[in-house]
Short mmCIF file of C-alpha atoms in Angstrom, two decimals:
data_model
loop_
_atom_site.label_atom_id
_atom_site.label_comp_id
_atom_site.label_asym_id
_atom_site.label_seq_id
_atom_site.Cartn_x
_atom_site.Cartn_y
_atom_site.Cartn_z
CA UNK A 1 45.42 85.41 96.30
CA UNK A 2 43.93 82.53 98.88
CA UNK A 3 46.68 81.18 101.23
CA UNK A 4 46.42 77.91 103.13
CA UNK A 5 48.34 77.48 106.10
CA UNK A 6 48.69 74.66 108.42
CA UNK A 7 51.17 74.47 111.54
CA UNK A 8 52.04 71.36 113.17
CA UNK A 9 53.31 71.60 116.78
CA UNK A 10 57.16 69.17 117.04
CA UNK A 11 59.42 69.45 119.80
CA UNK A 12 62.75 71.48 119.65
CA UNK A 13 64.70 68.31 119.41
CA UNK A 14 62.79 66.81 116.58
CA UNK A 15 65.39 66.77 113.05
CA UNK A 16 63.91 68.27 109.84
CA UNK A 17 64.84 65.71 107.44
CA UNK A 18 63.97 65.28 103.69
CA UNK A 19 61.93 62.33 104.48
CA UNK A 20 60.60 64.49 107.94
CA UNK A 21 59.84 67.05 105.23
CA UNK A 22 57.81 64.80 102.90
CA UNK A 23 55.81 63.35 106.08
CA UNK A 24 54.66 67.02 106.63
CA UNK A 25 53.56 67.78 103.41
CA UNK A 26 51.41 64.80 103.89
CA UNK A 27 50.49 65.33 107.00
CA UNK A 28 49.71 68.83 105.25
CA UNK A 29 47.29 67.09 102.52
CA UNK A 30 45.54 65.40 104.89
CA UNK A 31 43.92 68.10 106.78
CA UNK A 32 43.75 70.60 103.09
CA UNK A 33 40.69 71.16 101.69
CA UNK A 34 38.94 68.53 99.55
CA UNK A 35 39.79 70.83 96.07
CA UNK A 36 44.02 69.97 96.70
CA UNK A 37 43.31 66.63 97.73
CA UNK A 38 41.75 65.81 94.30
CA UNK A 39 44.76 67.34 92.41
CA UNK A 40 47.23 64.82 90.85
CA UNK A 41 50.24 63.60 93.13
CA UNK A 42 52.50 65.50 90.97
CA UNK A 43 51.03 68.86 91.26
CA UNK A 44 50.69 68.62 95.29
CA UNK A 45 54.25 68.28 95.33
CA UNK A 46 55.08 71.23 93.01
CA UNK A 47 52.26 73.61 94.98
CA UNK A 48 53.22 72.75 98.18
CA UNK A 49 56.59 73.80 99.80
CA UNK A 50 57.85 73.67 103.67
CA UNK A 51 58.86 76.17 106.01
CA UNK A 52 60.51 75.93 109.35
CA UNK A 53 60.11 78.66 112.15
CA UNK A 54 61.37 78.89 115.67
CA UNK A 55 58.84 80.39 117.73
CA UNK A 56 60.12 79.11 121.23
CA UNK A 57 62.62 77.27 122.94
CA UNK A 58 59.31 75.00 123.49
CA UNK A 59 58.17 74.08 120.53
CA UNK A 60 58.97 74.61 116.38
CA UNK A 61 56.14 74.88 113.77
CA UNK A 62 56.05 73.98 110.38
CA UNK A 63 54.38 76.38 108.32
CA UNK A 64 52.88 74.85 104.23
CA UNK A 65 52.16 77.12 101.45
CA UNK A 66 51.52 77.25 98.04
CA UNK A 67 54.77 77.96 95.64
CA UNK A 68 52.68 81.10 93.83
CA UNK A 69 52.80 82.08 97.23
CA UNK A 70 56.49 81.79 97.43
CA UNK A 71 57.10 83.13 93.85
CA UNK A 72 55.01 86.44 94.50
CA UNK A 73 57.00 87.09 97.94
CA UNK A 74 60.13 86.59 96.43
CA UNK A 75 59.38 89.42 93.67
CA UNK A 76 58.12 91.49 95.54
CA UNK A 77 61.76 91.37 97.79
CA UNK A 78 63.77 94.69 97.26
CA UNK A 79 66.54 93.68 94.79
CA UNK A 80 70.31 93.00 96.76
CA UNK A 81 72.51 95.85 97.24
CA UNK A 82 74.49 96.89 94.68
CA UNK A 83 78.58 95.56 95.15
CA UNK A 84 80.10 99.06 96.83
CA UNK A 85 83.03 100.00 94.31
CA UNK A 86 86.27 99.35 95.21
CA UNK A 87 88.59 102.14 96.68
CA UNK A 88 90.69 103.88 94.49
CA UNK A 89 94.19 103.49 95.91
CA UNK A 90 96.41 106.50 95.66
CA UNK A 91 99.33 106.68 94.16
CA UNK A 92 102.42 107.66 95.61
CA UNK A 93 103.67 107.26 99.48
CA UNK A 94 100.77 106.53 102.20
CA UNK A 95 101.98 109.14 104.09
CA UNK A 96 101.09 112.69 105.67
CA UNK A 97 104.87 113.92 105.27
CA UNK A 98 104.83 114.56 102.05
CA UNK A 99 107.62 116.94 99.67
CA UNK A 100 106.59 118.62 96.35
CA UNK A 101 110.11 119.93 94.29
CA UNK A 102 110.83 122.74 92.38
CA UNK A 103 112.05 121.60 89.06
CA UNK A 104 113.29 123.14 85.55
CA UNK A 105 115.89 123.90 83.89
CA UNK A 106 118.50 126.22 85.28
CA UNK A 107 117.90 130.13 85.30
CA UNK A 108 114.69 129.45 84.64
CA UNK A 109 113.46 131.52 88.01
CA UNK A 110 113.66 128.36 90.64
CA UNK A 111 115.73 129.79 93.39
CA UNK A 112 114.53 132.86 92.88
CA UNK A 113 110.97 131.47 93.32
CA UNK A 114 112.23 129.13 96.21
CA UNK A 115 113.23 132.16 98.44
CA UNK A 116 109.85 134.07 97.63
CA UNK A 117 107.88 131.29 98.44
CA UNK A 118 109.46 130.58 101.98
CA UNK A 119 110.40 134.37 102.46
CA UNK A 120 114.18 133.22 103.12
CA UNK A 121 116.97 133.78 100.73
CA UNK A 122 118.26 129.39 101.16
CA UNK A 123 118.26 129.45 97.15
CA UNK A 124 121.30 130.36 95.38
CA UNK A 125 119.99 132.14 92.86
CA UNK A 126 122.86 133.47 89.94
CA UNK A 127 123.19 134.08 86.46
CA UNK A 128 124.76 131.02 85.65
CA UNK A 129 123.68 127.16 85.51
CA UNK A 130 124.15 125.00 88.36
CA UNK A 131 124.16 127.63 91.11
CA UNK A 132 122.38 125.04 92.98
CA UNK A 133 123.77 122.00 93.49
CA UNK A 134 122.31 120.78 97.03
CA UNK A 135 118.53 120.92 97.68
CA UNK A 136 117.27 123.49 100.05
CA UNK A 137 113.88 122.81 102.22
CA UNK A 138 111.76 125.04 103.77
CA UNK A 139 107.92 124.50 104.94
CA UNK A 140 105.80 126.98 103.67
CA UNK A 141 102.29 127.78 105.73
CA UNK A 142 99.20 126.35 103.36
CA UNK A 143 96.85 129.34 103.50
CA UNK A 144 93.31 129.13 104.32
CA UNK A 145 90.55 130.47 105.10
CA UNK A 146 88.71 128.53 107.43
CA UNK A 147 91.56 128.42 109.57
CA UNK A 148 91.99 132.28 110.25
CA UNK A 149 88.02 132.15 110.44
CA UNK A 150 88.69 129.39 113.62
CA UNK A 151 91.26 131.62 115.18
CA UNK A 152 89.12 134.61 115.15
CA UNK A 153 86.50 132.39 116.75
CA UNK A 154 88.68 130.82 119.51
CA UNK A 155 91.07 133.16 119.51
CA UNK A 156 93.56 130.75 121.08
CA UNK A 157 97.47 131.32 122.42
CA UNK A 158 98.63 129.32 119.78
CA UNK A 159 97.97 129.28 116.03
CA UNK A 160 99.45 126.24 113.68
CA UNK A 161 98.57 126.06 110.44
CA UNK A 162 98.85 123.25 107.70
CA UNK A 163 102.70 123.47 105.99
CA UNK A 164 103.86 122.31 102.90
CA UNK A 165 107.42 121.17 102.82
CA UNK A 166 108.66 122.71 99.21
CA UNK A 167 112.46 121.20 97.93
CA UNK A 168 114.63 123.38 95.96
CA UNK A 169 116.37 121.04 93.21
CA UNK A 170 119.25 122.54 90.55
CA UNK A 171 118.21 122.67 86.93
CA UNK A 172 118.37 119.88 84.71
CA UNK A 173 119.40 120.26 81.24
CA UNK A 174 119.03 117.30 77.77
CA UNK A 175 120.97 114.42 78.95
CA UNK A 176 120.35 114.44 82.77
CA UNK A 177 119.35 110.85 82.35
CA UNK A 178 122.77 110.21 81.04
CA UNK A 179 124.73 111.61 83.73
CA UNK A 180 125.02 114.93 82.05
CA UNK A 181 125.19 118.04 84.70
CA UNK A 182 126.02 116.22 87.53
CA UNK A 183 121.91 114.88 85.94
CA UNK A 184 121.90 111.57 87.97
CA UNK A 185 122.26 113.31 91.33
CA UNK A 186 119.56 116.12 90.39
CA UNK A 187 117.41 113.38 89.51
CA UNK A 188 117.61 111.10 92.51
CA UNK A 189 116.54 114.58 94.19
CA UNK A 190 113.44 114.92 92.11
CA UNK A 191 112.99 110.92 92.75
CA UNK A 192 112.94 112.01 96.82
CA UNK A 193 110.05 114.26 96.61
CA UNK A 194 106.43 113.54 96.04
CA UNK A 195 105.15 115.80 93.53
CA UNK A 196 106.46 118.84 91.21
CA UNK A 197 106.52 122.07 90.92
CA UNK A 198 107.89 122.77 87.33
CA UNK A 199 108.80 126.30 86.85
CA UNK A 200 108.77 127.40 82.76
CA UNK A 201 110.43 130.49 81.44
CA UNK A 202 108.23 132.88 79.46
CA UNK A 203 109.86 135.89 80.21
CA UNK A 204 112.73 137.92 77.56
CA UNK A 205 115.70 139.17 79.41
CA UNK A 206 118.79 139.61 77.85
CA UNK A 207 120.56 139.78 81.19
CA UNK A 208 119.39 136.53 82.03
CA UNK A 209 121.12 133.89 79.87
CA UNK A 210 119.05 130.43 78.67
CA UNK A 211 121.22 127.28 78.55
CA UNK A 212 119.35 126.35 75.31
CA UNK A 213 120.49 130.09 73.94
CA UNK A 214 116.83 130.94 73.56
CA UNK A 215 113.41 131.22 75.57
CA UNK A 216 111.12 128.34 74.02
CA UNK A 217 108.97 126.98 76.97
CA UNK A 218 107.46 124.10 75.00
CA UNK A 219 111.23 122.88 73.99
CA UNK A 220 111.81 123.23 77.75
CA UNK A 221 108.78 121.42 79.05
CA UNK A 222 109.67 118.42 76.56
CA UNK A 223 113.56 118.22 77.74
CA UNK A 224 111.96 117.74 81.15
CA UNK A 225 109.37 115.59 80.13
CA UNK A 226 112.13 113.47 78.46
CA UNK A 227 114.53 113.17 80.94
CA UNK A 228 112.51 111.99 83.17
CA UNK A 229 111.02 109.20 80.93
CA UNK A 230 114.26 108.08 79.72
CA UNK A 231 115.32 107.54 83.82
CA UNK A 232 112.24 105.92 84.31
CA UNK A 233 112.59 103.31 81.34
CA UNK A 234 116.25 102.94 82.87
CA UNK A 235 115.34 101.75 86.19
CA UNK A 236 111.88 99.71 84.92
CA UNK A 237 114.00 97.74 82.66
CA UNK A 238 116.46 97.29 85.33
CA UNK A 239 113.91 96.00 87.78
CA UNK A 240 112.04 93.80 85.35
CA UNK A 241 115.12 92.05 84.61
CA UNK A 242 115.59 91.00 88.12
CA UNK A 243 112.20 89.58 87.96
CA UNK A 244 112.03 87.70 85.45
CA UNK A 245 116.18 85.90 86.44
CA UNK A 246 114.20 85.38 89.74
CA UNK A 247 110.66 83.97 88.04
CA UNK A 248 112.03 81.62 85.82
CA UNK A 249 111.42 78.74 88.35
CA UNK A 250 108.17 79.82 89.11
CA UNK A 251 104.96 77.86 88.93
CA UNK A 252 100.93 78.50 88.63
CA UNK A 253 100.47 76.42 91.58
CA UNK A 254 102.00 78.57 94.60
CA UNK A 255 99.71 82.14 95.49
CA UNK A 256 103.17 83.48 95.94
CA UNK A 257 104.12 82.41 92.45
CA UNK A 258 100.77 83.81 90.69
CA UNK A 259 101.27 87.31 92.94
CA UNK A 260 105.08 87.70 91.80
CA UNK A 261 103.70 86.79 87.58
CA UNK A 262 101.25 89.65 88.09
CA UNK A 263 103.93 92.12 89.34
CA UNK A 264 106.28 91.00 86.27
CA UNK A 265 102.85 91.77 84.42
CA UNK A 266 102.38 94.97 86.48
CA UNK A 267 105.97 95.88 85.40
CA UNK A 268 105.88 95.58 81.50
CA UNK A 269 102.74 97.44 81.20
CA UNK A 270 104.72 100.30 82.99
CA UNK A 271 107.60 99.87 80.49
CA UNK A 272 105.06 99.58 77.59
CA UNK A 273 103.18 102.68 78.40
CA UNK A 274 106.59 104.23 79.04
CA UNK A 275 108.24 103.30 75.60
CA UNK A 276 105.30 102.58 73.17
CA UNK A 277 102.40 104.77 74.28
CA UNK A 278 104.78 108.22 75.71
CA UNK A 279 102.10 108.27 78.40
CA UNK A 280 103.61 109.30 82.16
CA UNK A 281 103.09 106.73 84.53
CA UNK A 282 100.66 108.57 86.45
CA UNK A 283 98.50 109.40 83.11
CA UNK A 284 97.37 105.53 83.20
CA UNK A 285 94.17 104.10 85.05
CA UNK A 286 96.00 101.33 87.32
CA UNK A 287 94.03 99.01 89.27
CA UNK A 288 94.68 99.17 92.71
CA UNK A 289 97.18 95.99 92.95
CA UNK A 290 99.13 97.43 90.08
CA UNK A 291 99.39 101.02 92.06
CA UNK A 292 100.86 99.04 95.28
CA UNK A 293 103.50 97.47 92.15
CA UNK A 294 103.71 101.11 90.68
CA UNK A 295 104.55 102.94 94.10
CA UNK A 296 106.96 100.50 95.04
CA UNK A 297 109.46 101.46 92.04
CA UNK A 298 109.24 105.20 92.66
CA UNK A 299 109.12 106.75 89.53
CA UNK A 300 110.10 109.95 88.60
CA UNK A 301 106.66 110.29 85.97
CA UNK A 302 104.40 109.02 88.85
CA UNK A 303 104.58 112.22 90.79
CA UNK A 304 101.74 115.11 90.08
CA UNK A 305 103.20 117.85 88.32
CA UNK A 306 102.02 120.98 88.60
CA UNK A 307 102.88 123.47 85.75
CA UNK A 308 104.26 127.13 86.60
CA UNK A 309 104.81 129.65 83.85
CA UNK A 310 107.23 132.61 85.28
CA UNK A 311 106.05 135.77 83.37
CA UNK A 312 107.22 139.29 83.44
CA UNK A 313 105.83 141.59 85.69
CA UNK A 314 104.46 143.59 82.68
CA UNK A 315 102.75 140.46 81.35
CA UNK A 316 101.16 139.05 84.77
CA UNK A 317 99.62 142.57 85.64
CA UNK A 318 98.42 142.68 81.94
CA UNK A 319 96.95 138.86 81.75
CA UNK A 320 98.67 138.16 78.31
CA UNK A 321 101.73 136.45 77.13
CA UNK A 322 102.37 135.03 73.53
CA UNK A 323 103.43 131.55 75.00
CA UNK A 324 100.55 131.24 77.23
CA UNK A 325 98.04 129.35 75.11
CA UNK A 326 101.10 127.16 73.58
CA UNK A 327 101.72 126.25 76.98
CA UNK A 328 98.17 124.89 77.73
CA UNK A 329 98.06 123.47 74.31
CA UNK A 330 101.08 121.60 75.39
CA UNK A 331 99.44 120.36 78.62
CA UNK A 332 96.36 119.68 77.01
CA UNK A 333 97.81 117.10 74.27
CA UNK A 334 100.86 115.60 76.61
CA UNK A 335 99.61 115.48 80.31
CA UNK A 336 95.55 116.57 80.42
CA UNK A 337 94.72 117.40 83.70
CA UNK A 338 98.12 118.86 85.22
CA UNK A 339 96.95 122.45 86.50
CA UNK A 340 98.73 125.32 85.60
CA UNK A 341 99.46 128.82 86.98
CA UNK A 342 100.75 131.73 85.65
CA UNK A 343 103.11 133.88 87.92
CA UNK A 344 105.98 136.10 88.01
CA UNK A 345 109.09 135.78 90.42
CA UNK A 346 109.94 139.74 89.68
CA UNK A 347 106.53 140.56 90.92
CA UNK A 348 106.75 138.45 93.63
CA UNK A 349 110.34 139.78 95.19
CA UNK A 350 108.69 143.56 94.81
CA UNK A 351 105.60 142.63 97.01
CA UNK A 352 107.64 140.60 99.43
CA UNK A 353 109.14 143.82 101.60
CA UNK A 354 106.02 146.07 101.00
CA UNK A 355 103.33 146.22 104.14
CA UNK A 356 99.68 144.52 103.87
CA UNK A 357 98.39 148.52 102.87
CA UNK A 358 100.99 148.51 100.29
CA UNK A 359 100.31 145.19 98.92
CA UNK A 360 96.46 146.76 98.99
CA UNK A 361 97.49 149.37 96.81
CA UNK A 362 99.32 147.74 94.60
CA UNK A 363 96.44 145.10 93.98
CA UNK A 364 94.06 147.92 92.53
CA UNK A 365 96.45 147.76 89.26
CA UNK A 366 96.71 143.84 89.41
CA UNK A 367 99.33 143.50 90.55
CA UNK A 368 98.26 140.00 93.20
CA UNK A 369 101.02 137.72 94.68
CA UNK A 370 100.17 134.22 93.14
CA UNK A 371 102.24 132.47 95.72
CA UNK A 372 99.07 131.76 98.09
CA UNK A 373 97.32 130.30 95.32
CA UNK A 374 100.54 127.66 94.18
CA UNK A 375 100.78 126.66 97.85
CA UNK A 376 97.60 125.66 97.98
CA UNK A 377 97.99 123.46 94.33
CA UNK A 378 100.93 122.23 95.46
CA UNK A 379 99.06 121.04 98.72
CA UNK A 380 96.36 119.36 96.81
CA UNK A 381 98.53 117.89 94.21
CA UNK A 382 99.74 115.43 96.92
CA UNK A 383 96.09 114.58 97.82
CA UNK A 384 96.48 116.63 101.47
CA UNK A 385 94.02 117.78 103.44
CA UNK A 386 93.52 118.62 106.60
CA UNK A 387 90.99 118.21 109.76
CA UNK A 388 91.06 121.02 112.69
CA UNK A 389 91.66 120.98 116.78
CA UNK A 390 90.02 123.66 118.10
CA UNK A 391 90.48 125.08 121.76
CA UNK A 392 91.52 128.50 123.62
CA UNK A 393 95.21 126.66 124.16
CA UNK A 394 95.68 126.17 120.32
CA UNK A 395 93.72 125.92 117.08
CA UNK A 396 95.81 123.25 114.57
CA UNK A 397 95.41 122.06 111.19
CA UNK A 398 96.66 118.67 110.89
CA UNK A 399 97.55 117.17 107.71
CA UNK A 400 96.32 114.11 106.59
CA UNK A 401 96.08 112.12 102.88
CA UNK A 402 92.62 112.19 101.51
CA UNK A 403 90.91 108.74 102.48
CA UNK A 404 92.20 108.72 105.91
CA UNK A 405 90.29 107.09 108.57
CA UNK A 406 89.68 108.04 111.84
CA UNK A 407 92.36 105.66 114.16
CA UNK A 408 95.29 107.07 111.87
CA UNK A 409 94.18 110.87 111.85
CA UNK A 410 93.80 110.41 115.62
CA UNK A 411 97.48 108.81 115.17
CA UNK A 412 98.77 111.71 113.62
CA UNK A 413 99.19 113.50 116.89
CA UNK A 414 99.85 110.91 119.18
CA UNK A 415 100.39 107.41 118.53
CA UNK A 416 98.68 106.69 121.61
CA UNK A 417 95.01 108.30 120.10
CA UNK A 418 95.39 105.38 116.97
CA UNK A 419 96.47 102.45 119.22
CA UNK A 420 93.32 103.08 121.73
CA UNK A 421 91.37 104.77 119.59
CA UNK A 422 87.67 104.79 120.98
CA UNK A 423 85.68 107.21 119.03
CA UNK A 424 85.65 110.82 117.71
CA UNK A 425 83.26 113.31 118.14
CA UNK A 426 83.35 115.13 114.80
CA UNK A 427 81.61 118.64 113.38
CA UNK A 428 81.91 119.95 110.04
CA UNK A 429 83.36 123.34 109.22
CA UNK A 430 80.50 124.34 107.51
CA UNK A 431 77.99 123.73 110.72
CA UNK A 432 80.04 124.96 113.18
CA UNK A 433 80.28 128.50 110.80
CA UNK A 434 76.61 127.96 110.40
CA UNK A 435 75.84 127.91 114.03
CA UNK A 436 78.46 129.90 115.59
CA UNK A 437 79.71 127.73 118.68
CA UNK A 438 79.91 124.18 119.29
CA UNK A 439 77.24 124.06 121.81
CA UNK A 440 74.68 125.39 119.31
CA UNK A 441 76.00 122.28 117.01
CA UNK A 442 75.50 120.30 119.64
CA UNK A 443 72.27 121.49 120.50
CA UNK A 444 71.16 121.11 116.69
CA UNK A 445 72.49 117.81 116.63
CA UNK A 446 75.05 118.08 114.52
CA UNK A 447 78.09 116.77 116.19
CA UNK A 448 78.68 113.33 115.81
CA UNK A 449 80.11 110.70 117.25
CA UNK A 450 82.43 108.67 114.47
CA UNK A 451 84.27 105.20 115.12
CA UNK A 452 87.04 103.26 113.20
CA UNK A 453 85.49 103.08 110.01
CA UNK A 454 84.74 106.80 109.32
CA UNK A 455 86.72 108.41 106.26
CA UNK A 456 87.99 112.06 107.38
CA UNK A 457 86.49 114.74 105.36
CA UNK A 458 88.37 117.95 104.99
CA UNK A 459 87.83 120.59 106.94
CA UNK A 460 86.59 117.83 109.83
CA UNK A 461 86.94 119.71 113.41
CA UNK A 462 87.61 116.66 115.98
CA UNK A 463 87.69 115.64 119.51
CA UNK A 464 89.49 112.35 120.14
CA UNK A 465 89.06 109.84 122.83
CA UNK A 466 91.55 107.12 123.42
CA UNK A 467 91.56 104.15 126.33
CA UNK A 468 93.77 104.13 129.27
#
């Protein structure tokens, strides 16, 4: 491919006009060869095109070239970027302090599982429904590894690790969403938390009486599932009715007008997926204006669920129960997705008093607390994670909702870190195991320095520095 180029010298205030342009391709012709001087008008024009470059504050050329020219350059341009996609926004509170609840129906092992969990004895656990009738709290230490692995390291005067704050709630039975046992107080407790833990009975024990007369964990798992769809149809039909008295004056002209039709919009597809598809709320892919309309009504069938299936002892040591596979068949066809986790609460109050040999011991035959291993679902159910401080004073795990950014991890300290944020100097977990101190990190280059934009990745061990 042959390029001509001339350049003709203006001065920087000279003005680039149409007509300026023409002149130029003239002025262009005039000094081109003798074979596109002979071409016909027509064709000069369509071969020629103008370009304008700033070389100096002295002087501008004006660069002519043939349009093949121009055509080949611009496909041989790497193609534009591809749109990033759009962040999925989480449901739920934007918040670090988040609760996960114990639900079920009564004697179904709650309390008892409540006081294993946080090693108190808070829960009332009885023989009899209702035993519980005001939620306990306790915050239960999130295990992990990397964090005793940091302590060894640093081996610091204080050790804090992540906590998840767990909610004992009393048993709700058919009808809760009616009012029935004391049902509408229970469920404004579940409607408090942020997630569930629901515990199912699979265990026989005459001693322990079932308010439905018999143990059937699938009819149990649908009386829950039903109650709290019926309250959440309640209160969505009670808030779209209040929409739509206040947007019957409304018009398509006002922004405020088109954002308050989309949330009436927002609303009945809730109530439809509620009534007409039996999906839970969080079961549906919502775009991320519809989850800022979903959060803000707080429904009980938004909140993760995880499942827990209280065994006998006999039957968790053993790995086999007859309701087992009816239970994940139940999952599987009603909420896909929802983890579950086998356990059993008699197991769990005999390991509770016996020493780490003991507990040794008693592992050889199977017999492994599962409470370590609900903590940390329960943790992740709410989309936690956490990012590390590291010194010989302390070694912390901070919690933090996944998709964090840097200012508002900083912030969960101190205020003061988010509002002057300046930067972060960040290593991973992984490198700092890897390398075995943070100078070697440094000296591999593999702490970083990460501003406002950066998304916190779990695990993240950080250094903040804030303005005066």
């Amino acid at each position: 491919m042959s390029l001509s180029i001339r350049f003709l010298q203006l001065s920087p205030s000279s003005f680039i006009s149409r007509s300026r342009t023409r002149y130029l391709q003239r002025a262009y012709l005039s000094t081109a060869s003798p074979s596109i001087k002979s071409r016909p008008s027509s064709a000069k024009h369509s071969l020629s095109k103008v370009g304008v470059f700033r070389l100096s504050d002295a002087s501008i050329r004006v660069a002519t070239f043939s349009s093949s020219f121009v055509n080949q350059v611009k496909k041989r341009m790497p193609p534009k970027k591809a749109a990033a996609a759009e962040k999925k926004v989480l449901l739920g509170r934007p918040s670090n302090n988040l609760k996960i609840g114990i639900v079920g129906l009564p004697n179904v092992g709650k309390s008892s599982f409540f006081n294993v969990l946080s090693n108190t004895d808070l829960g009332k656990a009885a023989n009899f429904p209702y035993a519980t009738i005001n939620p306990e709290e306790a915050r239960i230490p999130v295990p992990d590894a990397r964090f005793d692995w940091l302590c060894d390291l640093y081996k610091p005067a204080s050790k804090v690790p992540a906590f998840l704050t767990c909610i004992d709630i009393a048993g709700l039975t058919a009808g809760a969403s009616t009012g029935a046992g004391l049902g509408n107080s229970f469920l404004s407790h579940v409607r408090a938390v942020d997630g569930i833990f629901q515990v199912v009975r699979a265990f026989d024990d005459s001693e322990v009486i079932h308010v439905e007369g018999d143990v059937n964990p699938l009819r149990d798992m649908e009386i829950i599932q039903t109650e709290l769809r019926l309250k959440d149809i309640e209160w969505v039909e009670k808030h779209l009715e209040g929409l739509k008295k206040t947007g019957r004056a409304l018009n398509s002209t006002s922004l405020a007008d088109k954002a308050k039709k989309e949330e009436i919009a927002t609303v009945e597809r809730v109530l439809h997926a509620l009534t007409e598809e039996k999906r839970d709320v969080r079961k549906v892919d919502w775009s991320n204006k519809e989850v800022d309309v979903v959060n803000g009504l707080q429904l009980l069938t938004a909140k993760p669920v995880t499942y827990l299936v209280n065994l006998s002892e006999k039957d968790f040591i053993r790995k086999k129960n007859k309701w087992l596979p009816k239970i994940k068949g139940w999952i599987d066809e009603n909420n896909p997705g929802d983890p579950l986790i086998p356990f059993s609460v008699a197991l769990e109050e005999r390991l509770q008093p016996l020493s780490d040999e003991e507990k040794a011991e008693e592992a050889k035959t199977g017999a492994v607390s599962a409470l370590g291993r609900i903590t940390t679902a329960g943790y992740a159910s709410l989309e936690l994670i956490r990012y590390f401080t590291c010194g010989p004073d302390e070694v912390r795990a901070w919690t933090i909702r996944r998709g964090t950014k840097a200012p508002q991890a900083a912030g969960v300290i101190h205020s003061d870190f988010e509002n002057k944020f300046v930067c972060g100097e960040i290593m991973s977990y992984d490198d700092l195991k890897e390398y075995g101190s943070e100078s070697n990190v440094k000296a591999a280059g593999k702490l970083r320095q990460q501003g406002k934009p950066y998304e916190m990745v779990d695990g993240d061990i950080a250094y903040w520095k804030s303005g005066a």
